[in-house]
Every structure is written in structure tokens, then in C-alpha cells.
Amino acid sequence: MTSPKPSPEATSDPTGTKPLRADARRNRERILAAAEAVFAEKGPSASTDEVAAHAGVAIGTVFKHFPTKQALLQAIMKDLLARLTQEVDTLATDDAPGEALFTFITRMVEQAAQKRTVVGLLAETGIDLQVADSVQLLREGIEALLTRSQQAGTVREDIHLDEVIALLTGLCQGALHAGWDRDLQRRTLAIVFEGLRPFEARGGAAGTYS
Amino acid sequence: MTSPKPSPEATSDPTGTKPLRADARRNRERILAAAEAVFAEKGPSASTDEVAAHAGVAIGTVFKHFPTKQALLQAIMKDLLARLTQEVDTLATDDAPGEALFTFITRMVEQAAQKRTVVGLLAETGIDLQVADSVQLLREGIEALLTRSQQAGTVREDIHLDEVIALLTGLCQGALHAGWDRDLQRRTLAIVFEGLRPFEARGGAAGTYS
Amino acid sequence: MTSPKPSPEATSDPTGTKPLRADARRNRERILAAAEAVFAEKGPSASTDEVAAHAGVAIGTVFKHFPTKQALLQAIMKDLLARLTQEVDTLATDDAPGEALFTFITRMVEQAAQKRTVVGLLAETGIDLQVADSVQLLREGIEALLTRSQQAGTVREDIHLDEVIALLTGLCQGALHAGWDRDLQRRTLAIVFEGLRPFEARGGAAGTYS
Amino acid sequence: MTSPKPSPEATSDPTGTKPLRADARRNRERILAAAEAVFAEKGPSASTDEVAAHAGVAIGTVFKHFPTKQALLQAIMKDLLARLTQEVDTLATDDAPGEALFTFITRMVEQAAQKRTVVGLLAETGIDLQVADSVQLLREGIEALLTRSQQAGTVREDIHLDEVIALLTGLCQGALHAGWDRDLQRRTLAIVFEGLRPFEARGGAAGTYS
DNA sequence: AATGAATGAGAATTCATTCAT
DNA sequence: AATGAATGAATTCTCATTCAT
């Protein structure tokens, strides 16, 4: 429904199996939402039973939609990655090209502190197979942000996408597990942003370190 | 104290519970080593059975030495933290005060890429209970490194211990889960180090970014 | 869906948790019956596995219905106490008010010789928690019998409920563990009944001692 | 090997295997005492380890003296039965022949309230095999008390040993598990004693019922 | 004889997954 | 399609018993 373009489904599997019945689709959504909530709170070792209860469906229904727990976890990942990609794309069209990357990183770290999911899943599940293409999309979005920042002169030219993602991942993990408070998070990010800026741009707004 | 092998007991706690019999101590070491290896590979949810098998002892022996799985995990943590603290202290007496902190961070991140343990444990177990003081010791060691770096002028004065540890944690987590290769790791750290340096010291040896 | 039979559920708790599905109810009954049998024979330390096997279900099913072993034991207790209370109430409306108490005691002791359960459970479990009110109901039933016997003049006026229950408990325990035969049981009870009667009623039918 | 007297050891096994070394005998006693204490407090399911700790010896030593846990339990039983027999015999030579049986029963019930052992063991272990002869000795002692009471006219002539023991067992079990207080115990016993007395002796001192 | 470390068969409990209703 | 009961392998932990020191 929400797919803006029918798209000859070769690109990235738009859930692509079959047009589900209305109630089935509704259940699918509820299960996904419940799973995200439950796993966010209790970590990926929470039981599928609990997810079912939280979604208000029977356990069988969960397994009907997601034949294994792995599949459910991956679905959450995809979902999340898609949302992040969307957010990246939105930021890319913003009017502050020099700050978009910094903003994105900041937002992700903020969310990580609340959601075990993204990070926790990456940890447990690895980035195996199925989600690879979703990840790729996100990478491309981030790359666009990086390029624009470099063109705007707020990020050094010699920095590659890989490092940015490495930093992003690490910072999210750290924020997640160590439970950084707002202030610590801000100061930590400021250091990293400082490291990303070229000499002449040091002390820029996003990197203000007090 | 660069002695390579001053005592075979550098590994675990000299918190004198009781002088174990020779064979008991040997088994204790083997179990700890096995546990570290197994948990490093499979994460902390690996079964105690597997640890026992890897150590070549019966399951009962593992539980005799470490009465709960938690206890085993904590023992590994303590062990590891003790080793890190030792390393910090060694670095602190080195002749390159300006680089000691950078060196330490680099080494930790290198190890994290191999050992799921440190980081994985911190994630699952939290820093509860018994390990709290071990953690404190490590913090103090790192603080000393930080102070010396600041006195040597290689780290900005306005940076606090908390940010350094936050960065350290995040970087370790990232290196661990994402499996950074050598080169990526070096470049990522370089960015962070660059962010830590004062203006006038930028482009220093440890932060060389190619 | 209107149940054609009055109610096949006289056995367990009508404390409306939820109307179980037909097969679930059937299994619940089978498990309860199996548990009663197994614990009766081997005492409450018999394994839950054995109960499952005896009931012809998988171990998981037992734990689905009774989430801990304690819960299973308590369910048996409640069940049994309910049955006894019912029996007490029935006897109370009998036409031989003077003998009802004696009859009840005799029956309980007879059953005890077959069922380790009642008594064994009271021993191991204590009368903790949930069963307390079931016990209370039984006490009240027995008190009614006692009062009626006293009014009928077959039990001394100065005897209290506590002693009756103490005797009942002791006799059941004795019958249970020592495996009294029919005759020994009769003679032993006769002595106790004799002790309960007032002077003028000695040698009554129930107390005939040969 | 060096057994000084082969001794026709048929009567009742006076611990009869071999003359133990002095320290060994001492350990044996300590273990027995510890076992009695531990099992009295925690019931017969207490671990052998705990017994060893309480006795201040190593676990191996316990198994050296008592090759199985069963054997240890039986040894306690024998010990206890021997002590009871001794007590019976002492009472039998007392100057109050009419009350000796009542006194003995009263004492046993009192002790039962404190010691899980006697009764608990009888329950778990059954009276299998090994202790049979010890039991027989006690039976004979009690029979003597019964006979003397009957000759003194305080117990009915038509009462047999079996009923007395049945009552004794039941009362002990009851006292043990139900935790009777002093007063309840007295009133309960009074009822039973009343049932044992002949018509003409009712209301005797031991049976005073208030 | 004593020690106490090691053994390994259970025991209770959980949970992903299947399948009859 | 949905339900939810049943399954049974896996996991943590205990404890009687054995055996090298």
C-alpha cells in the first residue's frame, strides 16, 4: 500500500511473496511492532511467546508469518534499516548540507540508547545474508550524506565511508550498553566530530565542546 | 616489571580464598581458558556443557569451581580486567607519556576484535556486583594515562575520563561486532585521536591519517 | 456448546481461570491422576518426568499445566482436600449423627493406607500458601461433625477440634507409613474412639473392641 | 585380618566388622552425630556433603565409614532404636509399673516433635532389612512395658502390642509434622490413654483431661 | 586412613517449533 | 488463517559416589 512505486521487484524485495489478506497484513504489522518493543526491552533472547502475547495473537500466528525466530529478527532489522534509510534520504534533501551527517549520527546514537534492537541484533545475528541488501541501501544513503558534507567543507576529504560507519556502529553500541546520559553523549560525539572536521573548520557549531 | 613469567598465577585472583590443590588449580585454569575461548567464539549464551567439554572436564567440575554460570562469567571478566589494568600500569611507566593513552586504546581495540568476551560480557551481564571494583581499578589506570597525555600536551585539557571511556567502549564494541580489518581500524582510531588532540598538536604520529 | 453433562469438572478447581479446550482439560485431568498415583507410590520426591510418562504426555505438557512442581503438588492437595470436604459434608447430612465423625475418621485412615499423597504432602510441603483455605474448609466440616457427635452424646463435651485433627493426622500418618492391615487398623481406631467417648457411651458400636 | 575373636556374630551385629583404630572410631561417632543433627534439621534429603562439613571431616571419610547414604541413614536409625530400647529397659525397672508405658509414649512423642529423624527416616527408608532386628529389640521392650501396665491394671487386658506400636507411630508422625504445641500434645495423648485404660481405671492421673 | 577433586546421571525448567482443532 | 496445546531437546544446577593424591 505504502509503496510509492510498483517497481519491478528486483531491487530489494518489497516483502515480495504474495498479496496478503487484509487481516493477515494487519497481524503481520502488529507482530512486528510487538517484537520490536519486546526485543527492545528484554533483548533478543526474549521468548517468542512473549512477543505473541504482546501482539495479542496466538503463538501459531507468529510462526505463520515468520517461520523461525531468526526470520522475525531479520524482519525487524529490515524494517529498521528501511526506516533509517528513509531518514537519511530526508536529511539529504535538507537545507543544511554541512550538518546533515552530524545530525544523522547524533540521532542514531540517541535512538540506540533507547532501542536494544538495532545494535543488539547486529551483535547476535551478525549481518548474515538476508539483510545485506537493506544494509547496502543504508550505506548508500550515508555515503551521500558524507559526500555532501565533504563538499560543504565540514568533513575532511580523506575520510571514507567505512570509517564513518565504523564510528557510527561503535558509538551506537557504546551508547546502548553503557547507558550514556545526554551530556556524556554530546561530549563524546563532539570529540568524534572534531576528528572528522578539516583544520579550518574546527570549532564548528556541531562540534562545540564545552 | 617486564618479567615475562614472574609467577604462573598472574592470571586469576590472588584474593586468598584457599590454596587449591595442584590438580584443582590446574583444572581451574583450564576451565577459565576454555570458558574464555568458548564465550569469545559463541558469545555468553554458549552452554556450560560446551565449556566443560572444551576444558576436558566433566560438567560437575565446572560447577564445583564456579557455582553458577554468572560466577564463571564474572571470573572471566575479573581476569580480563586485571590483565588490562596491568597493561595500563605498564604503559604508564613507559617513556612516551604523550602516546600511552593512544597506544592503550589501540591495543584494546585490537584485542576486542578477537575476544567477544570483554565487550559481550559487559553487554549481557552489566557491570553488576563483584566486578565493580575491578572496573574501578581500570578506570583509575586509564585516568592516569589521560592525565599524563594532557600534561604532555597530546590530549586537550577539557576532555574528561568519561568521554575517553565512552569512546573506548564504543570502539571496542564496534571492532568486535563489525569485524574491522587492520586498516579500517587504524583509520577509524586516527579520526578519534585527531578529535582528542589540541589544535597545536594535530597531525601527531599516532594520529597520522593517510 | 451447552455442555450436555452436568459437569465433568467436579474434580479440580472451578476458580474460573479460563475455559480450557477439551483436549487440554483431558490432559490436565490425566496429569493430575498420574501425579496422584506416582506420588502416592513413590512419595513427593518422584520426578516430574515419571509423572509425565505415566500420564502419557511429554514433560513440557506437565509444566504447561503446572508451571512448577510445587504447583502440581498443591493442585493435588487442593483436589484431595476438596474431595474430603465433600465427603465430610455428605456425612454431616447422614442419618446417624452420633457415628458420622467415627465413620469419617475410619474412611480417611483407610484411604491413607493407600495414598501416600495427603499425608506425605502435608509433611514435605507444609501447609503453605494456596492450600490454606482448602484446609480451612475441611476443618470447618470436621468441626461440624464433632459438634453433632457431641450433641448426640457419642463424644465427650470437653474435646476440641484441635485434638481430633491431631489424632486424625497421626492415625493417617501411622496407617500410611507402617502399612497397617485391616484388622490392626480397626483395633487401633477402636482404642482412640474409646478414648473419645463419654463414660456412659463406652462400648458403642463403632468402638467395639474384640 | 588380625581380628582377635571371630565371634559368632549372629545376634544383632554389635557394629561388628573390625576393631577400628582409635581415631577412626572417633570419626565414626562424629559423623553419626553430625548426620543426626543435620538430618534432624533438614530432613533426610540433606546432602552428604553437609553432613561431612558439620562433622568436620572430608566427604571421602563419610563414605569410608558408611558406604552409601542409605547405610548412614540406617546407622542413625539403629543408634536411635538402641537408645530408645535402653530407655524402655530403664523404665521397666522403675517403681511405677502402671505408668511406665504412658511415660514412654509421652517421651517419644515429645522427642519426635524435635527430631525429624526417627520418624522421617521411617517414612523415607521404610523399615527395610538391616534395622529389623533393632526394631525387634525395641518391640520386646515395649511389650514388657505393656504387660506390666496390664498387670498393674492401668491398661486393658485385651490390647495387643501391635495396636500400641501403631498408636505410638502415628502419634509420633503427627507430632512431628504438624508441630503440636505442648498443650495440644498433652490433650491428644490423654484421649489415647483414656482409650487404653479399663473402665474401672478411667480418669487416672496420666489420663487427666482438662 | 583421610582428603577432597572429579565424575556424570538425574532433576526442574524453558522455549522454538509443530500440528490437530 | 488463526488458535493454542503438545512436543522434546537443551540448559542450569545438584549430589551420591569414586579415586588419585
Short mmCIF file of N, CA and C (backbone and C1' of nucleotides) in Angstrom, two decimals, chain F:
data_model
loop_
_atom_site.label_atom_id
_atom_site.label_comp_id
_atom_site.label_asym_id
_atom_site.label_seq_id
_atom_site.Cartn_x
_atom_site.Cartn_y
_atom_site.Cartn_z
P DA F 1 -3.38 -16.37 3.63
"O5'" DA F 1 -3.92 -16.34 5.09
"C5'" DA F 1 -4.87 -17.32 5.55
"C4'" DA F 1 -5.45 -16.69 6.80
"C3'" DA F 1 -4.38 -16.53 7.87
"O3'" DA F 1 -4.69 -15.39 8.66
"C1'" DA F 1 -5.96 -18.15 8.53
P DA F 2 -3.90 -15.06 9.93
"O5'" DA F 2 -4.65 -15.91 11.06
"C5'" DA F 2 -6.00 -15.56 11.36
"C4'" DA F 2 -6.42 -16.25 12.63
"C3'" DA F 2 -5.43 -16.11 13.80
"O3'" DA F 2 -6.19 -15.84 14.96
"C1'" DA F 2 -5.83 -18.39 13.37
P DT F 3 -5.42 -15.64 16.38
"O5'" DT F 3 -5.60 -17.05 17.07
"C5'" DT F 3 -6.92 -17.58 17.22
"C4'" DT F 3 -6.83 -18.96 17.81
"C3'" DT F 3 -5.91 -19.06 19.04
"O3'" DT F 3 -6.70 -19.36 20.15
"C1'" DT F 3 -5.59 -20.87 17.52
P DG F 4 -6.28 -18.75 21.58
"O5'" DG F 4 -5.56 -20.03 22.18
"C5'" DG F 4 -6.22 -21.30 22.08
"C4'" DG F 4 -5.21 -22.41 22.32
"C3'" DG F 4 -4.10 -22.08 23.33
"O3'" DG F 4 -3.68 -23.29 23.95
"C1'" DG F 4 -3.12 -22.66 21.35
P DA F 5 -4.27 -23.68 25.36
"O5'" DA F 5 -4.09 -25.27 25.29
"C5'" DA F 5 -4.86 -26.01 24.35
"C4'" DA F 5 -4.13 -27.28 23.95
"C3'" DA F 5 -3.24 -27.89 25.03
"O3'" DA F 5 -3.37 -29.30 24.95
"C1'" DA F 5 -1.92 -27.33 23.16
P DA F 6 -2.40 -30.19 25.88
"O5'" DA F 6 -1.22 -30.53 24.88
"C5'" DA F 6 -1.54 -31.26 23.69
"C4'" DA F 6 -0.26 -31.70 23.01
"C3'" DA F 6 0.76 -32.38 23.94
"O3'" DA F 6 1.19 -33.57 23.32
"C1'" DA F 6 1.76 -30.56 22.78
P DT F 7 2.31 -34.42 24.05
"O5'" DT F 7 3.64 -33.94 23.32
"C5'" DT F 7 3.68 -33.98 21.91
"C4'" DT F 7 5.00 -33.42 21.41
"C3'" DT F 7 6.23 -34.00 22.12
"O3'" DT F 7 7.02 -34.67 21.16
"C1'" DT F 7 6.37 -31.63 21.91
P DG F 8 7.77 -36.00 21.52
"O5'" DG F 8 9.24 -35.43 21.77
"C5'" DG F 8 9.82 -34.59 20.79
"C4'" DG F 8 11.02 -33.85 21.38
"C3'" DG F 8 11.81 -34.65 22.43
"O3'" DG F 8 13.17 -34.26 22.35
"C1'" DG F 8 11.11 -32.68 23.37
P DA F 9 14.21 -35.33 21.95
"O5'" DA F 9 15.41 -34.44 21.42
"C5'" DA F 9 15.17 -33.41 20.45
"C4'" DA F 9 15.82 -32.10 20.88
"C3'" DA F 9 17.20 -32.26 21.53
"O3'" DA F 9 18.00 -31.16 21.12
"C1'" DA F 9 15.76 -31.17 23.04
P DA F 10 19.53 -31.15 21.49
"O5'" DA F 10 19.61 -29.93 22.50
"C5'" DA F 10 18.88 -28.76 22.19
"C4'" DA F 10 19.02 -27.77 23.34
"C3'" DA F 10 20.36 -27.81 24.07
"O3'" DA F 10 20.70 -26.48 24.39
"C1'" DA F 10 18.64 -28.19 25.60
P DT F 11 22.13 -26.16 24.87
"O5'" DT F 11 21.85 -25.59 26.33
"C5'" DT F 11 20.78 -24.67 26.53
"C4'" DT F 11 20.62 -24.40 28.03
"C3'" DT F 11 21.91 -24.59 28.84
"O3'" DT F 11 22.17 -23.45 29.65
"C1'" DT F 11 20.13 -25.85 29.80
P DT F 12 23.55 -23.32 30.37
"O5'" DT F 12 23.09 -23.16 31.88
"C5'" DT F 12 21.90 -22.45 32.18
"C4'" DT F 12 21.43 -22.82 33.59
"C3'" DT F 12 22.56 -22.89 34.62
"O3'" DT F 12 22.09 -22.30 35.82
"C1'" DT F 12 21.45 -24.97 34.52
P DC F 13 23.12 -21.93 36.97
"O5'" DC F 13 22.97 -23.18 37.95
"C5'" DC F 13 21.66 -23.47 38.45
"C4'" DC F 13 21.65 -24.85 39.05
"C3'" DC F 13 22.74 -25.14 40.09
"O3'" DC F 13 22.10 -25.37 41.34
"C1'" DC F 13 22.41 -26.97 38.62
P DT F 14 22.95 -25.80 42.60
"O5'" DT F 14 22.63 -27.36 42.73
"C5'" DT F 14 21.29 -27.78 42.70
"C4'" DT F 14 21.22 -29.25 43.06
"C3'" DT F 14 22.06 -29.65 44.28
"O3'" DT F 14 21.25 -30.55 45.03
"C1'" DT F 14 22.69 -30.95 42.42
P DC F 15 21.61 -30.83 46.54
"O5'" DC F 15 22.19 -32.31 46.42
"C5'" DC F 15 21.57 -33.18 45.49
"C4'" DC F 15 22.34 -34.49 45.43
"C3'" DC F 15 23.25 -34.75 46.64
"O3'" DC F 15 23.25 -36.13 46.89
"C1'" DC F 15 24.54 -34.74 44.69
P DA F 16 23.40 -36.66 48.36
"O5'" DA F 16 23.75 -38.18 48.07
"C5'" DA F 16 22.83 -38.97 47.34
"C4'" DA F 16 23.58 -39.94 46.44
"C3'" DA F 16 24.51 -40.91 47.14
"O3'" DA F 16 24.42 -42.16 46.49
"C1'" DA F 16 25.77 -39.61 45.63
P DT F 17 25.16 -43.37 47.16
"O5'" DT F 17 26.57 -43.38 46.40
"C5'" DT F 17 26.58 -43.56 44.98
"C4'" DT F 17 27.97 -43.37 44.44
"C3'" DT F 17 29.09 -44.13 45.16
"O3'" DT F 17 29.73 -44.94 44.19
"C1'" DT F 17 29.76 -41.94 44.67
P DT F 18 30.82 -45.96 44.57
"O5'" DT F 18 32.10 -45.45 43.75
"C5'" DT F 18 31.92 -45.04 42.41
"C4'" DT F 18 33.19 -44.38 41.90
"C3'" DT F 18 34.48 -45.13 42.23
"O3'" DT F 18 35.31 -45.06 41.08
"C1'" DT F 18 34.64 -42.94 43.03
P DC F 19 36.52 -46.04 40.91
"O5'" DC F 19 37.78 -45.08 41.05
"C5'" DC F 19 37.73 -43.78 40.45
"C4'" DC F 19 38.94 -42.96 40.88
"C3'" DC F 19 40.16 -43.80 41.30
"O3'" DC F 19 41.32 -43.09 40.93
"C1'" DC F 19 39.55 -42.43 43.07
P DA F 20 42.51 -43.85 40.24
"O5'" DA F 20 43.63 -42.73 40.13
"C5'" DA F 20 43.32 -41.49 39.52
"C4'" DA F 20 43.85 -40.32 40.36
"C3'" DA F 20 45.33 -40.42 40.72
"O3'" DA F 20 45.89 -39.11 40.63
"C1'" DA F 20 44.08 -40.25 42.69
P DT F 21 47.42 -38.90 40.74
"O5'" DT F 21 47.56 -38.31 42.20
"C5'" DT F 21 46.89 -37.09 42.50
"C4'" DT F 21 47.07 -36.75 43.95
"C3'" DT F 21 48.51 -36.87 44.47
"O3'" DT F 21 48.93 -35.61 44.97
"C1'" DT F 21 46.98 -37.89 45.97
#
